[in-house]
Amino acid sequence: MTYYVTTPIYYVNAEPHLGHAYSTIAADILARHMRQRGEDVFFQTGTDEHGEPTALAAEREGVSPKELADRNSARFRELMPKINVSNDFFIRTSDPEHIAKVQEVMQRVHDNGHVYEGVYEGWYCPRCADFKTESELGPGNTCPIHEIELERQREENWFFRLSSFQDDLERLYEERPGFVVPEFRRNEALAFIKGGLEDVSLSRPNLSWGVPLPWDPGQVMYVWFDALLNYYTSLSYAREGEDLTDRFWPCDLHVLAKDILKFHAVIWPALLMAAGIERPRRMVIHGFLLMGEKKMSKSLGNVLDPFEVIDRFGADPLRFYCFREVSFGQDGSIAPSGFETRYESELANDYGNLASRTLAMIERYRDGVVPDAAPDAALAGGEDGLEGISAQVQELLDRVELTQALDAIWRRVRRLNRYVEEARPWDLAKDEGEAERLDQVLYSLAEGLRVVTLLLLPYIPETAEKLLDALGEESRELAELGSRGGGARIERIAPLFPKIETDA
Ligand code: ME8
């Protein structure tokens, strides 16, 4: 089975911030998890380089749009390995292959009769690259997202007949209740559709930084058409000499935040219908990371630089924190002090200690070899028992419940710690008559730690890899408790989450 997952492609008008890292890590968690399940995965991220957001930022900096795009796209590309993201491809909408494919698809949309020439008059936010309806405007005709005053625009454009897809879109939502998750976002998108769709601008006349319309090269494509198509165009050129389209299209999952819901949940499926291309299977809409009360955003200037956070805490703690602290799907505030607390109490104390105790006791009491035994029923069953945990996490991740899945795993990490306290292996070790019982306890601990670490691998890949190696586990496939016998040789390792220097 194949699994194709995408992130939004990010604007290159500024450097990446933690909000961008967040969506990308979410997609990475799913990609890594699906690889563990043996799926043929394609995971894509990249940069959205055309249009006004980039052209305006370049003008402000006195460089060409291409120069700005090259510089900032490189920053996004560098971010990926820094946050342990395992993307299979990084698309840039300035790639010539992308541009050619966009023109081919849009020519089809044109030839199928879904475009016409007209005059646009209304409110436009150059930062969103979006036309705002009266009801969307903030006080004083401002953009509700960027809080800047908007100007009324009048221009001759090509239009896309979005309105003619009203019935088809309603049918799509009816036939596929899981097309947009979570459900409250689906309802929001459907309400927007049912409210009546208006045609949308397809081109901009006074902009040169974009993809020229193949049938009217004097105009460039409105950036959203060029951008949305990235999910499709890349498959035709991501692998040299190979077209991956038949293998991976339709896409399994788009990951994005609520700010771009309308484009993905309304315009995108309509555009694909117009071009005669299959719709993606599903999209998941997450909330915003907030700093205090406000959305973290470049234009509001309250961003947390992921590079800085990683230099202090490492990538895995950042990944863990984001999905533990903020319930995936909802908005949530983050703060440096929150990182420190979770790092200490959960990563270092709960998990790091469990790992070092388990490895140390096997070393001390069994010469570094995991004894052979059956899993202790006390650990397998009961509240937060480990039995069936992999199946449970798979089910949650199939529903894209990233925080709930992590919580299910973490409850088992804590259960394992309680098990150590209950079973008291250090007392058992003093009594020769308890040798078999000690075997069972040490086996159960090593086995439980192996199972939860395999499940944690998508969240904290670097740490999990290290620990799985130390547990003598070569496979990265998901496993249930008791599926590996004894005999593995373990290795002692340095603390997984050492004490960090704090500013205080
Ligand atoms: O909208 N919290 O690009 P963009 C959570 N190029 N996620 C956040 C966030 C925050 N505070 N800030 C940004 C664009 N994001 C278009 C997309 S797709 C065909 C074109 C994430 O650079 C989130 O995924 O403004 C959001 O949807 C995306 O970055 C917007 O990135």
Short mmCIF file of N, CA and C and ligand atoms in Angstrom, two decimals, residues 8-11 17 19-20 22-23 48 224 227-228 230-231 255-260 264 286-290 295-298, ligand 1:
data_model
loop_
_atom_site.label_atom_id
_atom_site.label_comp_id
_atom_site.label_asym_id
_atom_site.label_seq_id
_atom_site.Cartn_x
_atom_site.Cartn_y
_atom_site.Cartn_z
N PRO A 8 1.79 22.05 3.96
CA PRO A 8 1.65 23.21 3.07
C PRO A 8 3.04 23.55 2.53
N ILE A 9 3.09 24.24 1.42
CA ILE A 9 4.39 24.77 1.01
C ILE A 9 4.43 26.20 1.55
N TYR A 10 5.58 26.55 2.11
CA TYR A 10 5.64 27.78 2.91
C TYR A 10 6.11 28.97 2.08
N TYR A 11 5.57 30.13 2.41
CA TYR A 11 5.99 31.35 1.73
C TYR A 11 7.43 31.66 2.08
N HIS A 17 9.48 29.73 10.96
CA HIS A 17 9.32 29.82 12.41
C HIS A 17 8.69 28.53 12.92
N GLY A 19 5.83 27.67 13.84
CA GLY A 19 4.55 27.26 13.25
C GLY A 19 4.76 26.38 12.02
N HIS A 20 5.75 26.73 11.21
CA HIS A 20 6.05 25.92 10.02
C HIS A 20 6.62 24.57 10.43
N TYR A 22 5.98 23.02 13.05
CA TYR A 22 4.89 22.24 13.66
C TYR A 22 4.14 21.39 12.63
N SER A 23 3.67 22.02 11.56
CA SER A 23 2.95 21.26 10.52
C SER A 23 3.85 20.19 9.91
N ASP A 48 6.65 27.90 -1.33
CA ASP A 48 5.71 28.56 -2.22
C ASP A 48 6.33 29.91 -2.55
N TRP A 224 -2.20 31.09 -5.60
CA TRP A 224 -2.79 29.91 -4.98
C TRP A 224 -2.99 28.74 -5.95
N ALA A 227 0.33 27.26 -6.35
CA ALA A 227 0.76 26.63 -5.09
C ALA A 227 0.03 25.31 -4.83
N LEU A 228 -1.28 25.32 -4.94
CA LEU A 228 -2.04 24.09 -4.64
C LEU A 228 -1.59 22.94 -5.54
N ASN A 230 1.17 22.11 -6.42
CA ASN A 230 2.46 21.49 -6.06
C ASN A 230 2.29 20.04 -5.63
N TYR A 231 1.16 19.77 -4.97
CA TYR A 231 0.95 18.43 -4.42
C TYR A 231 0.91 17.38 -5.55
N VAL A 255 -1.67 17.93 5.33
CA VAL A 255 -1.65 18.50 6.68
C VAL A 255 -1.57 20.02 6.53
N LEU A 256 -2.41 20.75 7.23
CA LEU A 256 -2.40 22.22 7.14
C LEU A 256 -3.10 22.82 8.34
N ALA A 257 -2.96 24.14 8.49
CA ALA A 257 -3.66 24.81 9.59
C ALA A 257 -4.92 25.48 9.07
N LYS A 258 -5.70 25.93 10.00
CA LYS A 258 -7.03 26.45 9.68
C LYS A 258 -7.01 27.71 8.81
N ASP A 259 -5.88 28.44 8.76
CA ASP A 259 -5.82 29.67 7.97
C ASP A 259 -6.01 29.42 6.48
N ILE A 260 -5.69 28.20 6.04
CA ILE A 260 -5.76 27.94 4.60
C ILE A 260 -6.76 26.83 4.30
N HIS A 264 -7.87 24.79 0.56
CA HIS A 264 -7.69 23.35 0.42
C HIS A 264 -9.00 22.57 0.37
N HIS A 286 -5.13 21.56 11.47
CA HIS A 286 -4.75 21.77 12.86
C HIS A 286 -4.90 23.23 13.24
N GLY A 287 -4.72 23.49 14.54
CA GLY A 287 -4.89 24.86 15.04
C GLY A 287 -3.58 25.63 14.97
N PHE A 288 -3.57 26.75 15.65
CA PHE A 288 -2.38 27.61 15.66
C PHE A 288 -1.60 27.42 16.95
N LEU A 289 -0.30 27.48 16.83
CA LEU A 289 0.55 27.65 18.01
C LEU A 289 0.48 29.13 18.34
N LEU A 290 0.19 29.40 19.58
CA LEU A 290 0.05 30.79 20.01
C LEU A 290 1.20 31.14 20.94
N LYS A 295 -1.65 34.41 17.57
CA LYS A 295 -1.05 33.46 16.65
C LYS A 295 0.40 33.84 16.44
N MET A 296 1.27 32.81 16.47
CA MET A 296 2.65 33.09 16.17
C MET A 296 2.74 33.33 14.67
N SER A 297 3.17 34.50 14.25
CA SER A 297 3.23 34.75 12.81
C SER A 297 4.28 35.80 12.52
N LYS A 298 4.88 35.65 11.32
CA LYS A 298 5.95 36.55 10.96
C LYS A 298 5.47 37.98 10.96
O1 ME8 B 1 -0.15 29.93 3.66
N1 ME8 B 1 0.70 27.64 14.21
O2 ME8 B 1 2.15 29.73 3.57
P1 ME8 B 1 2.61 30.19 5.02
C1 ME8 B 1 0.56 26.51 13.51
N2 ME8 B 1 2.09 29.36 1.00
N3 ME8 B 1 0.88 26.40 12.20
C2 ME8 B 1 1.36 27.48 11.59
C3 ME8 B 1 1.54 28.71 12.28
C4 ME8 B 1 1.18 28.76 13.65
N4 ME8 B 1 1.34 29.85 14.39
N5 ME8 B 1 2.05 29.60 11.41
C5 ME8 B 1 2.18 28.96 10.22
C6 ME8 B 1 0.89 29.68 3.06
N6 ME8 B 1 1.78 27.68 10.32
C7 ME8 B 1 0.83 29.19 1.63
C8 ME8 B 1 0.41 27.74 1.64
S1 ME8 B 1 -0.13 25.41 0.41
C9 ME8 B 1 -0.52 24.95 -1.16
C10 ME8 B 1 0.28 27.10 0.29
C11 ME8 B 1 1.81 26.66 9.27
O3 ME8 B 1 4.08 30.32 4.97
C12 ME8 B 1 0.43 26.09 9.01
O4 ME8 B 1 0.54 24.85 8.38
O5 ME8 B 1 1.81 31.34 5.48
C13 ME8 B 1 -0.15 27.10 8.06
O6 ME8 B 1 -1.27 26.59 7.36
C14 ME8 B 1 1.05 27.34 7.16
O7 ME8 B 1 2.19 27.27 8.05
C15 ME8 B 1 1.02 28.67 6.45
O8 ME8 B 1 2.29 28.92 5.92
#
